[in-house]
Structures are given as C-alpha cells and as structure tokens.
Amino acid sequence: MAAAVNTPLPIVVLISGRGSNLQSIIDAIAAGELPVEIRAVISNRPDAQGLQRAARASIATRVVDHRQYPERMAFDAALQAAIDDYRPQLVVLAGFMRILTPALVQHYRGRMINIHPSLLPEFPGLNTHQRVLDAGRKETGATIHFVTEETDGGPAILQARVAVLTGDDADSLAARVLEQEHRVYPVVIRWYAEGRVQLDPQGQVRFDHDVLERPLRLSSESGAPC
Ligand code: NHR
Ligand code: GAR
C-alpha cells in the first residue's frame, strides 16, 4: 500500500504545438508538486515546439503525423498503439488539435483529460477567444474535462475564470487564460494521481467520492478546491 502511494502515476501527454501547458506539467514535477512520470510526449505535428521541451527534460518523444494517414481511423489506431507502448494510467491532452474517434476515446474512458480555453459548454471547438470577444462576453476562462465522444462535451472537472477587459484582443485574452491553464492543469492532474478525481460508471465526475454538481474552482488565495 505505501509503495503504491509513492509510485508516480505514469502519464502520456499529447500535443500539437507550443507545449506551454506541457512545460507547466514538467515544471510542477521538477518542483516536487506533481507525483507523476511523463512516460512520453506524442505530437501529431513533427515541428511542434513542445517536442523540444520534452527532449530538454529527457522525456521520450514520438510523432504520429496525421498527414501520413488517409483516414482518421487509421491515424487513431496508430496513435493508440503509440500511447499504449508506454502503458499510461492517464492521457493528458495539452493543446492537442485533432478530434479523436469514438473507438480511441472509449479505450481510454475515464483515463483521458483535456484543457479547453473557454467556460464549457460555451464556445467548444476552435478559435474560442475571438468568438468570446465577438459575442461580447465579460467573462471567459478554461475548462478541464474528461474526454468523451462529444468534442469538448465531456464532464467538466474544474473551471478557471478570467475577466474580459476593455481593449482585449484574442491574443491578450489567450495569454491571460493561458496563465490560468498553467496554474490549474497540474493541480487537477495531481488530484487524479491521488485518486481524488474519477469518472464514475454513470459518466459523472467524482471528487473525494462525491458527485460534482458543477465544475470545481480553485480559490485564488488558498489554492483549495471550491
Ligand atoms: N476528441 C474527442 N473525441 N473529444 C474531445 O473532447 C476532444 C477530442 C480531441 C481534441 C481538444 C479540443 C479543444 O480543447 C480535443 C477534445 C481540435 C478540434 C478540431 O476541430 C476541436 C476541439 C479540440 C481540438 N480539430 C480539427 C479536426 O478536424 C483540426 C484542426 C487542426 O488540425 O488544426 O480534428 O479545443
Ligand atoms: C491552450 O490555450 C489550450 O487550452 C488550447 O491551445 C493552447 C495550447 O497551448 N487548446 C486548444 O485550443 C485545443 N483545441 P500550449 O501548446 O502552449 O499548451
């Protein structure tokens, strides 16, 4: 029992680009704040900057280039085989930009999470910050959720809120939301590693065994869930 508690949770991180969320996870592990081991970072783009971040941290990297696969099913089969080579207990989507097929999603049911830069269920999909601005919203944020067949529609674990300011453009808004992403993603991954967050058989999120009626937030003062 004691040994199991001290064993870091093996994870695989999927990226498509810059990898700043990946970096926040790497940094939290290095700081001793996150009891996980990144077994591999897998990108669908060979030029993703996050691959260099992984290499710098001596983490294994793989590329499964979606352009080499004529169909989504074939890409996802190759991706799933690559992930399973590392036997992760959790798969973390961090700026991963390809919609995943039901077969892959079902294979990792309850073991795959994503961070999306809006307050879901509002503004799923791409180009979120510009759409938030065009809609005249005063508030936006980020949502961490379990991945299901419905893109950006899986049950939410935690949301971080960000005010939209006068004069914001998509870039300034994205930067402030990203700061919050870097703060909250390592915390939720830690909860998962500690067994505090689970997807139950009914498809509901449980936190410390209780069903979540709404997504958690993090108190900005104490960092405690609320
Ligand atoms: N897959 C499933 N099944 N469910 C989710 O919740 C998923 C998912 C795959 C990715 C991330 C998501 C986001 O946070 C994510 C969640 C890409 C697209 C998209 O339209 C939409 C949502 C997300 C990621 N991608 C285009 C596609 O045709 C390609 C875009 C590109 O390659 O640049 O796959 O926003
Ligand atoms: C993040 O803001 C993430 O929420 C978003 O892309 C950015 C990736 O940044 N994800 C999506 O839009 C998924 N479709 P990063 O590569 O620096 O972590």
PDB file of C-alpha atoms and ligand atoms in Angstrom:
ATOM      1  CA  MET A   1       0.000   0.000   0.000  1.00  0.00           C
ATOM      2  CA  ALA A   2       2.652   2.533   1.000  1.00  0.00           C
ATOM      3  CA  ALA A   3       4.687   1.661  -2.082  1.00  0.00           C
ATOM      4  CA  ALA A   4       1.678   2.182  -4.348  1.00  0.00           C
ATOM      5  CA  VAL A   5       1.019   5.631  -2.901  1.00  0.00           C
ATOM      6  CA  ASN A   6       4.601   6.652  -3.550  1.00  0.00           C
ATOM      7  CA  THR A   7       4.766   5.349  -7.103  1.00  0.00           C
ATOM      8  CA  PRO A   8       4.399   8.214  -9.560  1.00  0.00           C
ATOM      9  CA  LEU A   9       1.439   7.876 -11.906  1.00  0.00           C
ATOM     10  CA  PRO A  10       2.595   7.108 -15.470  1.00  0.00           C
ATOM     11  CA  ILE A  11       1.120   9.548 -17.981  1.00  0.00           C
ATOM     12  CA  VAL A  12       1.432  10.331 -21.684  1.00  0.00           C
ATOM     13  CA  VAL A  13       0.936  13.911 -22.899  1.00  0.00           C
ATOM     14  CA  LEU A  14      -0.480  14.628 -26.371  1.00  0.00           C
ATOM     15  CA  ILE A  15       0.427  17.927 -28.013  1.00  0.00           C
ATOM     16  CA  SER A  16       0.253  19.658 -31.386  1.00  0.00           C
ATOM     17  CA  GLY A  17       2.230  22.843 -30.884  1.00  0.00           C
ATOM     18  CA  ARG A  18       3.911  25.196 -28.470  1.00  0.00           C
ATOM     19  CA  GLY A  19       3.613  22.968 -25.415  1.00  0.00           C
ATOM     20  CA  SER A  20       3.440  25.616 -22.709  1.00  0.00           C
ATOM     21  CA  ASN A  21       0.918  23.507 -20.772  1.00  0.00           C
ATOM     22  CA  LEU A  22       3.294  20.561 -21.126  1.00  0.00           C
ATOM     23  CA  GLN A  23       6.011  22.818 -19.694  1.00  0.00           C
ATOM     24  CA  SER A  24       3.856  23.685 -16.692  1.00  0.00           C
ATOM     25  CA  ILE A  25       3.483  19.948 -16.004  1.00  0.00           C
ATOM     26  CA  ILE A  26       7.226  19.337 -16.418  1.00  0.00           C
ATOM     27  CA  ASP A  27       7.954  22.246 -14.064  1.00  0.00           C
ATOM     28  CA  ALA A  28       5.475  21.034 -11.418  1.00  0.00           C
ATOM     29  CA  ILE A  29       7.078  17.578 -11.456  1.00  0.00           C
ATOM     30  CA  ALA A  30      10.546  19.116 -11.133  1.00  0.00           C
ATOM     31  CA  ALA A  31       9.321  21.203  -8.194  1.00  0.00           C
ATOM     32  CA  GLY A  32       8.123  18.052  -6.419  1.00  0.00           C
ATOM     33  CA  GLU A  33       4.498  19.190  -6.633  1.00  0.00           C
ATOM     34  CA  LEU A  34       3.182  16.542  -9.004  1.00  0.00           C
ATOM     35  CA  PRO A  35       3.582  12.791  -8.342  1.00  0.00           C
ATOM     36  CA  VAL A  36       3.544  11.695 -11.985  1.00  0.00           C
ATOM     37  CA  GLU A  37       6.049  10.424 -14.511  1.00  0.00           C
ATOM     38  CA  ILE A  38       5.682  11.593 -18.109  1.00  0.00           C
ATOM     39  CA  ARG A  39       6.467   8.395 -19.992  1.00  0.00           C
ATOM     40  CA  ALA A  40       6.231  10.084 -23.393  1.00  0.00           C
ATOM     41  CA  VAL A  41       5.109  13.184 -25.259  1.00  0.00           C
ATOM     42  CA  ILE A  42       3.359  12.409 -28.540  1.00  0.00           C
ATOM     43  CA  SER A  43       2.684  15.001 -31.240  1.00  0.00           C
ATOM     44  CA  ASN A  44       0.712  14.809 -34.483  1.00  0.00           C
ATOM     45  CA  ARG A  45       2.992  17.513 -35.875  1.00  0.00           C
ATOM     46  CA  PRO A  46       6.706  16.891 -36.374  1.00  0.00           C
ATOM     47  CA  ASP A  47       7.553  20.578 -35.867  1.00  0.00           C
ATOM     48  CA  ALA A  48       5.712  21.033 -32.544  1.00  0.00           C
ATOM     49  CA  GLN A  49       7.814  23.181 -30.215  1.00  0.00           C
ATOM     50  CA  GLY A  50       6.672  21.060 -27.283  1.00  0.00           C
ATOM     51  CA  LEU A  51       8.762  18.162 -28.611  1.00  0.00           C
ATOM     52  CA  GLN A  52      11.883  20.203 -27.856  1.00  0.00           C
ATOM     53  CA  ARG A  53      10.641  20.966 -24.363  1.00  0.00           C
ATOM     54  CA  ALA A  54      10.192  17.233 -23.787  1.00  0.00           C
ATOM     55  CA  ALA A  55      13.630  16.386 -25.157  1.00  0.00           C
ATOM     56  CA  ARG A  56      15.204  19.043 -22.924  1.00  0.00           C
ATOM     57  CA  ALA A  57      13.560  17.330 -19.936  1.00  0.00           C
ATOM     58  CA  SER A  58      14.835  13.909 -21.156  1.00  0.00           C
ATOM     59  CA  ILE A  59      11.296  12.695 -21.898  1.00  0.00           C
ATOM     60  CA  ALA A  60      10.702  10.235 -24.750  1.00  0.00           C
ATOM     61  CA  THR A  61       9.011  11.763 -27.796  1.00  0.00           C
ATOM     62  CA  ARG A  62       7.032  10.304 -30.662  1.00  0.00           C
ATOM     63  CA  VAL A  63       5.450  11.805 -33.745  1.00  0.00           C
ATOM     64  CA  VAL A  64       2.333  10.302 -35.276  1.00  0.00           C
ATOM     65  CA  ASP A  65       1.840  12.611 -38.259  1.00  0.00           C
ATOM     66  CA  HIS A  66      -1.834  12.757 -39.190  1.00  0.00           C
ATOM     67  CA  ARG A  67      -0.913  13.736 -42.766  1.00  0.00           C
ATOM     68  CA  GLN A  68       0.535  10.249 -43.283  1.00  0.00           C
ATOM     69  CA  TYR A  69      -2.863   8.643 -42.668  1.00  0.00           C
ATOM     70  CA  PRO A  70      -5.652   8.925 -45.217  1.00  0.00           C
ATOM     71  CA  GLU A  71      -8.363   8.352 -42.628  1.00  0.00           C
ATOM     72  CA  ARG A  72      -8.998   9.290 -39.032  1.00  0.00           C
ATOM     73  CA  MET A  73      -9.492   5.690 -38.019  1.00  0.00           C
ATOM     74  CA  ALA A  74      -6.019   4.745 -39.267  1.00  0.00           C
ATOM     75  CA  PHE A  75      -4.431   7.765 -37.600  1.00  0.00           C
ATOM     76  CA  ASP A  76      -6.161   6.987 -34.331  1.00  0.00           C
ATOM     77  CA  ALA A  77      -5.135   3.320 -34.482  1.00  0.00           C
ATOM     78  CA  ALA A  78      -1.500   4.385 -34.879  1.00  0.00           C
ATOM     79  CA  LEU A  79      -1.871   6.975 -32.141  1.00  0.00           C
ATOM     80  CA  GLN A  80      -3.448   4.455 -29.770  1.00  0.00           C
ATOM     81  CA  ALA A  81      -0.659   1.945 -30.438  1.00  0.00           C
ATOM     82  CA  ALA A  82       1.942   4.642 -29.756  1.00  0.00           C
ATOM     83  CA  ILE A  83       0.255   5.671 -26.494  1.00  0.00           C
ATOM     84  CA  ASP A  84      -0.180   2.083 -25.325  1.00  0.00           C
ATOM     85  CA  ASP A  85       3.530   1.375 -25.843  1.00  0.00           C
ATOM     86  CA  TYR A  86       4.017   3.490 -22.688  1.00  0.00           C
ATOM     87  CA  ARG A  87       1.203   1.944 -20.604  1.00  0.00           C
ATOM     88  CA  PRO A  88      -0.009   5.241 -19.145  1.00  0.00           C
ATOM     89  CA  GLN A  89      -2.674   5.381 -16.462  1.00  0.00           C
ATOM     90  CA  LEU A  90      -3.684   8.832 -17.670  1.00  0.00           C
ATOM     91  CA  VAL A  91      -3.524  10.501 -21.096  1.00  0.00           C
ATOM     92  CA  VAL A  92      -3.313  14.296 -20.952  1.00  0.00           C
ATOM     93  CA  LEU A  93      -4.343  16.415 -23.951  1.00  0.00           C
ATOM     94  CA  ALA A  94      -2.378  19.670 -23.834  1.00  0.00           C
ATOM     95  CA  GLY A  95      -3.070  21.760 -26.924  1.00  0.00           C
ATOM     96  CA  PHE A  96      -3.800  18.635 -28.965  1.00  0.00           C
ATOM     97  CA  MET A  97      -5.646  19.664 -32.110  1.00  0.00           C
ATOM     98  CA  ARG A  98      -7.115  16.506 -33.700  1.00  0.00           C
ATOM     99  CA  ILE A  99     -10.599  15.266 -32.899  1.00  0.00           C
ATOM    100  CA  LEU A 100     -10.392  11.672 -31.675  1.00  0.00           C
ATOM    101  CA  THR A 101     -12.648   8.857 -32.889  1.00  0.00           C
ATOM    102  CA  PRO A 102     -15.051   7.042 -30.535  1.00  0.00           C
ATOM    103  CA  ALA A 103     -13.001   3.834 -30.571  1.00  0.00           C
ATOM    104  CA  LEU A 104      -9.926   5.592 -29.184  1.00  0.00           C
ATOM    105  CA  VAL A 105     -11.923   7.648 -26.701  1.00  0.00           C
ATOM    106  CA  GLN A 106     -13.666   4.524 -25.375  1.00  0.00           C
ATOM    107  CA  HIS A 107     -10.341   2.742 -24.988  1.00  0.00           C
ATOM    108  CA  TYR A 108      -9.225   5.490 -22.563  1.00  0.00           C
ATOM    109  CA  ARG A 109     -12.598   6.132 -20.910  1.00  0.00           C
ATOM    110  CA  GLY A 110     -12.029   7.857 -17.577  1.00  0.00           C
ATOM    111  CA  ARG A 111      -8.293   7.970 -18.281  1.00  0.00           C
ATOM    112  CA  MET A 112      -8.088  10.900 -20.718  1.00  0.00           C
ATOM    113  CA  ILE A 113      -8.462  14.597 -19.893  1.00  0.00           C
ATOM    114  CA  ASN A 114      -8.313  17.824 -21.910  1.00  0.00           C
ATOM    115  CA  ILE A 115      -7.948  21.503 -21.157  1.00  0.00           C
ATOM    116  CA  HIS A 116     -10.039  23.794 -23.329  1.00  0.00           C
ATOM    117  CA  PRO A 117      -9.732  27.600 -23.351  1.00  0.00           C
ATOM    118  CA  SER A 118     -13.340  28.563 -22.622  1.00  0.00           C
ATOM    119  CA  LEU A 119     -16.006  28.099 -19.964  1.00  0.00           C
ATOM    120  CA  LEU A 120     -17.585  24.993 -21.485  1.00  0.00           C
ATOM    121  CA  PRO A 121     -20.271  24.238 -22.566  1.00  0.00           C
ATOM    122  CA  GLU A 122     -19.851  27.672 -24.105  1.00  0.00           C
ATOM    123  CA  PHE A 123     -17.512  28.021 -27.081  1.00  0.00           C
ATOM    124  CA  PRO A 124     -16.390  24.467 -27.810  1.00  0.00           C
ATOM    125  CA  GLY A 125     -14.118  23.902 -30.810  1.00  0.00           C
ATOM    126  CA  LEU A 126     -11.551  26.190 -32.369  1.00  0.00           C
ATOM    127  CA  ASN A 127     -10.903  29.966 -32.419  1.00  0.00           C
ATOM    128  CA  THR A 128     -12.511  30.333 -28.998  1.00  0.00           C
ATOM    129  CA  HIS A 129     -11.090  33.673 -27.856  1.00  0.00           C
ATOM    130  CA  GLN A 130     -12.188  35.569 -30.961  1.00  0.00           C
ATOM    131  CA  ARG A 131     -15.670  34.076 -30.649  1.00  0.00           C
ATOM    132  CA  VAL A 132     -15.861  35.109 -26.980  1.00  0.00           C
ATOM    133  CA  LEU A 133     -14.933  38.670 -27.959  1.00  0.00           C
ATOM    134  CA  ASP A 134     -17.373  38.746 -30.888  1.00  0.00           C
ATOM    135  CA  ALA A 135     -20.150  37.592 -28.567  1.00  0.00           C
ATOM    136  CA  GLY A 136     -19.375  40.475 -26.200  1.00  0.00           C
ATOM    137  CA  ARG A 137     -18.759  38.236 -23.180  1.00  0.00           C
ATOM    138  CA  LYS A 138     -17.453  39.814 -19.992  1.00  0.00           C
ATOM    139  CA  GLU A 139     -16.016  36.581 -18.676  1.00  0.00           C
ATOM    140  CA  THR A 140     -14.203  33.598 -20.121  1.00  0.00           C
ATOM    141  CA  GLY A 141     -11.766  31.020 -18.813  1.00  0.00           C
ATOM    142  CA  ALA A 142     -10.582  27.469 -19.150  1.00  0.00           C
ATOM    143  CA  THR A 143     -12.200  24.083 -18.518  1.00  0.00           C
ATOM    144  CA  ILE A 144     -10.561  20.763 -17.688  1.00  0.00           C
ATOM    145  CA  HIS A 145     -12.795  17.838 -18.626  1.00  0.00           C
ATOM    146  CA  PHE A 146     -12.795  14.117 -19.231  1.00  0.00           C
ATOM    147  CA  VAL A 147     -12.646  13.328 -22.936  1.00  0.00           C
ATOM    148  CA  THR A 148     -15.726  11.649 -24.407  1.00  0.00           C
ATOM    149  CA  GLU A 149     -17.034  11.067 -27.928  1.00  0.00           C
ATOM    150  CA  GLU A 150     -18.545  14.532 -27.960  1.00  0.00           C
ATOM    151  CA  THR A 151     -15.764  17.036 -28.693  1.00  0.00           C
ATOM    152  CA  ASP A 152     -15.321  19.369 -25.724  1.00  0.00           C
ATOM    153  CA  GLY A 153     -18.553  17.903 -24.328  1.00  0.00           C
ATOM    154  CA  GLY A 154     -17.204  15.535 -21.674  1.00  0.00           C
ATOM    155  CA  PRO A 155     -17.933  16.046 -17.974  1.00  0.00           C
ATOM    156  CA  ALA A 156     -16.099  19.035 -16.542  1.00  0.00           C
ATOM    157  CA  ILE A 157     -13.758  18.707 -13.557  1.00  0.00           C
ATOM    158  CA  LEU A 158     -12.624  22.273 -12.953  1.00  0.00           C
ATOM    159  CA  GLN A 159     -13.009  25.747 -14.419  1.00  0.00           C
ATOM    160  CA  ALA A 160     -10.831  28.820 -14.007  1.00  0.00           C
ATOM    161  CA  ARG A 161     -12.478  32.174 -14.671  1.00  0.00           C
ATOM    162  CA  VAL A 162     -10.878  35.137 -16.431  1.00  0.00           C
ATOM    163  CA  ALA A 163     -12.375  38.608 -16.906  1.00  0.00           C
ATOM    164  CA  VAL A 164     -12.564  40.017 -20.428  1.00  0.00           C
ATOM    165  CA  LEU A 165     -11.088  43.538 -20.292  1.00  0.00           C
ATOM    166  CA  THR A 166     -11.821  46.594 -22.413  1.00  0.00           C
ATOM    167  CA  GLY A 167      -9.334  46.622 -25.254  1.00  0.00           C
ATOM    168  CA  ASP A 168      -8.685  42.883 -25.164  1.00  0.00           C
ATOM    169  CA  ASP A 169      -7.942  41.193 -28.446  1.00  0.00           C
ATOM    170  CA  ALA A 170      -7.775  37.446 -28.998  1.00  0.00           C
ATOM    171  CA  ASP A 171      -4.044  37.387 -28.214  1.00  0.00           C
ATOM    172  CA  SER A 172      -4.225  39.315 -24.948  1.00  0.00           C
ATOM    173  CA  LEU A 173      -7.188  37.234 -23.817  1.00  0.00           C
ATOM    174  CA  ALA A 174      -5.487  33.984 -24.806  1.00  0.00           C
ATOM    175  CA  ALA A 175      -2.409  34.990 -22.782  1.00  0.00           C
ATOM    176  CA  ARG A 176      -4.413  35.637 -19.597  1.00  0.00           C
ATOM    177  CA  VAL A 177      -6.418  32.430 -19.993  1.00  0.00           C
ATOM    178  CA  LEU A 178      -3.177  30.531 -20.600  1.00  0.00           C
ATOM    179  CA  GLU A 179      -1.738  31.803 -17.296  1.00  0.00           C
ATOM    180  CA  GLN A 180      -4.701  30.210 -15.537  1.00  0.00           C
ATOM    181  CA  GLU A 181      -4.317  26.998 -17.546  1.00  0.00           C
ATOM    182  CA  HIS A 182      -0.729  26.711 -16.313  1.00  0.00           C
ATOM    183  CA  ARG A 183      -1.899  27.176 -12.735  1.00  0.00           C
ATOM    184  CA  VAL A 184      -4.771  24.685 -12.742  1.00  0.00           C
ATOM    185  CA  TYR A 185      -3.793  21.807 -15.038  1.00  0.00           C
ATOM    186  CA  PRO A 186      -1.001  20.467 -12.784  1.00  0.00           C
ATOM    187  CA  VAL A 187      -3.344  20.671  -9.784  1.00  0.00           C
ATOM    188  CA  VAL A 188      -6.061  18.586 -11.448  1.00  0.00           C
ATOM    189  CA  ILE A 189      -3.505  16.039 -12.662  1.00  0.00           C
ATOM    190  CA  ARG A 190      -2.251  15.769  -9.080  1.00  0.00           C
ATOM    191  CA  TRP A 191      -5.784  15.137  -7.821  1.00  0.00           C
ATOM    192  CA  TYR A 192      -6.186  12.423 -10.428  1.00  0.00           C
ATOM    193  CA  ALA A 193      -2.867  10.851  -9.386  1.00  0.00           C
ATOM    194  CA  GLU A 194      -4.002  10.938  -5.757  1.00  0.00           C
ATOM    195  CA  GLY A 195      -7.252   9.196  -6.661  1.00  0.00           C
ATOM    196  CA  ARG A 196      -9.341  12.239  -5.704  1.00  0.00           C
ATOM    197  CA  VAL A 197     -10.850  12.746  -9.192  1.00  0.00           C
ATOM    198  CA  GLN A 198     -12.587   9.958 -11.084  1.00  0.00           C
ATOM    199  CA  LEU A 199     -15.138   9.429 -13.818  1.00  0.00           C
ATOM    200  CA  ASP A 200     -17.782   7.089 -12.439  1.00  0.00           C
ATOM    201  CA  PRO A 201     -19.632   4.420 -14.468  1.00  0.00           C
ATOM    202  CA  GLN A 202     -22.611   6.774 -14.839  1.00  0.00           C
ATOM    203  CA  GLY A 203     -20.354   9.314 -16.550  1.00  0.00           C
ATOM    204  CA  GLN A 204     -20.295  11.712 -13.608  1.00  0.00           C
ATOM    205  CA  VAL A 205     -17.179  13.251 -12.111  1.00  0.00           C
ATOM    206  CA  ARG A 206     -16.460  12.335  -8.515  1.00  0.00           C
ATOM    207  CA  PHE A 207     -14.219  14.440  -6.305  1.00  0.00           C
ATOM    208  CA  ASP A 208     -13.315  12.888  -2.955  1.00  0.00           C
ATOM    209  CA  HIS A 209     -16.072  10.319  -3.726  1.00  0.00           C
ATOM    210  CA  ASP A 210     -18.856  12.911  -4.089  1.00  0.00           C
ATOM    211  CA  VAL A 211     -20.559  13.543  -7.421  1.00  0.00           C
ATOM    212  CA  LEU A 212     -19.727  17.036  -8.702  1.00  0.00           C
ATOM    213  CA  GLU A 213     -22.883  19.014  -9.360  1.00  0.00           C
ATOM    214  CA  ARG A 214     -20.833  21.727 -11.068  1.00  0.00           C
ATOM    215  CA  PRO A 215     -17.167  22.090 -12.028  1.00  0.00           C
ATOM    216  CA  LEU A 216     -14.711  22.851  -9.226  1.00  0.00           C
ATOM    217  CA  ARG A 217     -12.871  26.145  -8.966  1.00  0.00           C
ATOM    218  CA  LEU A 218      -9.606  26.931  -7.236  1.00  0.00           C
ATOM    219  CA  SER A 219      -9.638  29.568  -4.556  1.00  0.00           C
ATOM    220  CA  SER A 220      -7.075  32.172  -5.635  1.00  0.00           C
ATOM    221  CA  GLU A 221      -5.963  32.703  -2.006  1.00  0.00           C
ATOM    222  CA  SER A 222      -5.507  29.175  -0.652  1.00  0.00           C
ATOM    223  CA  GLY A 223      -5.433  27.114  -3.851  1.00  0.00           C
ATOM    224  CA  ALA A 224      -8.068  24.862  -2.278  1.00  0.00           C
ATOM    225  CA  PRO A 225     -10.827  23.389  -4.437  1.00  0.00           C
ATOM    226  CA  CYS A 226     -14.216  25.086  -4.052  1.00  0.00           C
TER     227      CYS A 226
HETATM  228  N1  NHR B   1     -11.661  14.269 -29.182  1.00  0.00           N
HETATM  229  C1  NHR B   1     -12.787  13.858 -28.602  1.00  0.00           C
HETATM  230  N2  NHR B   1     -13.359  12.755 -29.057  1.00  0.00           N
HETATM  231  N3  NHR B   1     -13.376  14.536 -27.587  1.00  0.00           N
HETATM  232  C2  NHR B   1     -12.824  15.668 -27.136  1.00  0.00           C
HETATM  233  O1  NHR B   1     -13.413  16.288 -26.127  1.00  0.00           O
HETATM  234  C3  NHR B   1     -11.641  16.169 -27.733  1.00  0.00           C
HETATM  235  C4  NHR B   1     -11.077  15.425 -28.764  1.00  0.00           C
HETATM  236  C5  NHR B   1      -9.920  15.869 -29.403  1.00  0.00           C
HETATM  237  C6  NHR B   1      -9.341  17.063 -29.045  1.00  0.00           C
HETATM  238  C7  NHR B   1      -9.335  19.176 -27.754  1.00  0.00           C
HETATM  239  C8  NHR B   1     -10.299  20.244 -28.324  1.00  0.00           C
HETATM  240  C9  NHR B   1     -10.110  21.599 -27.660  1.00  0.00           C
HETATM  241  O2  NHR B   1      -9.737  21.681 -26.481  1.00  0.00           O
HETATM  242  C10 NHR B   1      -9.912  17.830 -28.032  1.00  0.00           C
HETATM  243  C11 NHR B   1     -11.050  17.383 -27.353  1.00  0.00           C
HETATM  244  C12 NHR B   1      -9.371  20.119 -32.001  1.00  0.00           C
HETATM  245  C13 NHR B   1     -10.587  20.403 -32.603  1.00  0.00           C
HETATM  246  C14 NHR B   1     -10.717  20.426 -34.093  1.00  0.00           C
HETATM  247  O3  NHR B   1     -11.736  20.826 -34.636  1.00  0.00           O
HETATM  248  C15 NHR B   1     -11.694  20.647 -31.788  1.00  0.00           C
HETATM  249  C16 NHR B   1     -11.573  20.594 -30.426  1.00  0.00           C
HETATM  250  C17 NHR B   1     -10.351  20.297 -29.823  1.00  0.00           C
HETATM  251  C18 NHR B   1      -9.255  20.061 -30.613  1.00  0.00           C
HETATM  252  N4  NHR B   1      -9.677  19.954 -34.874  1.00  0.00           N
HETATM  253  C19 NHR B   1      -9.658  19.830 -36.303  1.00  0.00           C
HETATM  254  C20 NHR B   1     -10.044  18.404 -36.727  1.00  0.00           C
HETATM  255  O4  NHR B   1     -10.574  18.273 -37.826  1.00  0.00           O
HETATM  256  C21 NHR B   1      -8.283  20.049 -36.884  1.00  0.00           C
HETATM  257  C22 NHR B   1      -7.633  21.337 -36.508  1.00  0.00           C
HETATM  258  C23 NHR B   1      -6.132  21.355 -36.756  1.00  0.00           C
HETATM  259  O5  NHR B   1      -5.534  20.313 -37.078  1.00  0.00           O
HETATM  260  O6  NHR B   1      -5.538  22.435 -36.568  1.00  0.00           O
HETATM  261  O7  NHR B   1      -9.733  17.440 -35.990  1.00  0.00           O
HETATM  262  O8  NHR B   1     -10.429  22.631 -28.290  1.00  0.00           O
HETATM  263  C1  GAR B   2      -4.029  26.248 -24.862  1.00  0.00           C
HETATM  264  O1  GAR B   2      -4.646  27.501 -24.648  1.00  0.00           O
HETATM  265  C2  GAR B   2      -5.081  25.156 -24.878  1.00  0.00           C
HETATM  266  O2  GAR B   2      -6.118  25.356 -23.968  1.00  0.00           O
HETATM  267  C3  GAR B   2      -5.589  25.292 -26.275  1.00  0.00           C
HETATM  268  O3  GAR B   2      -4.471  25.608 -27.078  1.00  0.00           O
HETATM  269  C4  GAR B   2      -3.457  26.172 -26.262  1.00  0.00           C
HETATM  270  C5  GAR B   2      -2.252  25.278 -26.329  1.00  0.00           C
HETATM  271  O4  GAR B   2      -1.136  25.939 -25.788  1.00  0.00           O
HETATM  272  N1  GAR B   2      -6.168  24.079 -26.713  1.00  0.00           N
HETATM  273  C6  GAR B   2      -6.964  24.015 -27.750  1.00  0.00           C
HETATM  274  O5  GAR B   2      -7.357  25.005 -28.317  1.00  0.00           O
HETATM  275  C7  GAR B   2      -7.318  22.616 -28.165  1.00  0.00           C
HETATM  276  N2  GAR B   2      -8.085  22.701 -29.361  1.00  0.00           N
HETATM  277  P1  GAR B   2       0.194  25.133 -25.457  1.00  0.00           P
HETATM  278  O6  GAR B   2       0.537  24.292 -26.666  1.00  0.00           O
HETATM  279  O7  GAR B   2       1.202  26.211 -25.226  1.00  0.00           O
HETATM  280  O8  GAR B   2      -0.075  24.307 -24.246  1.00  0.00           O
END
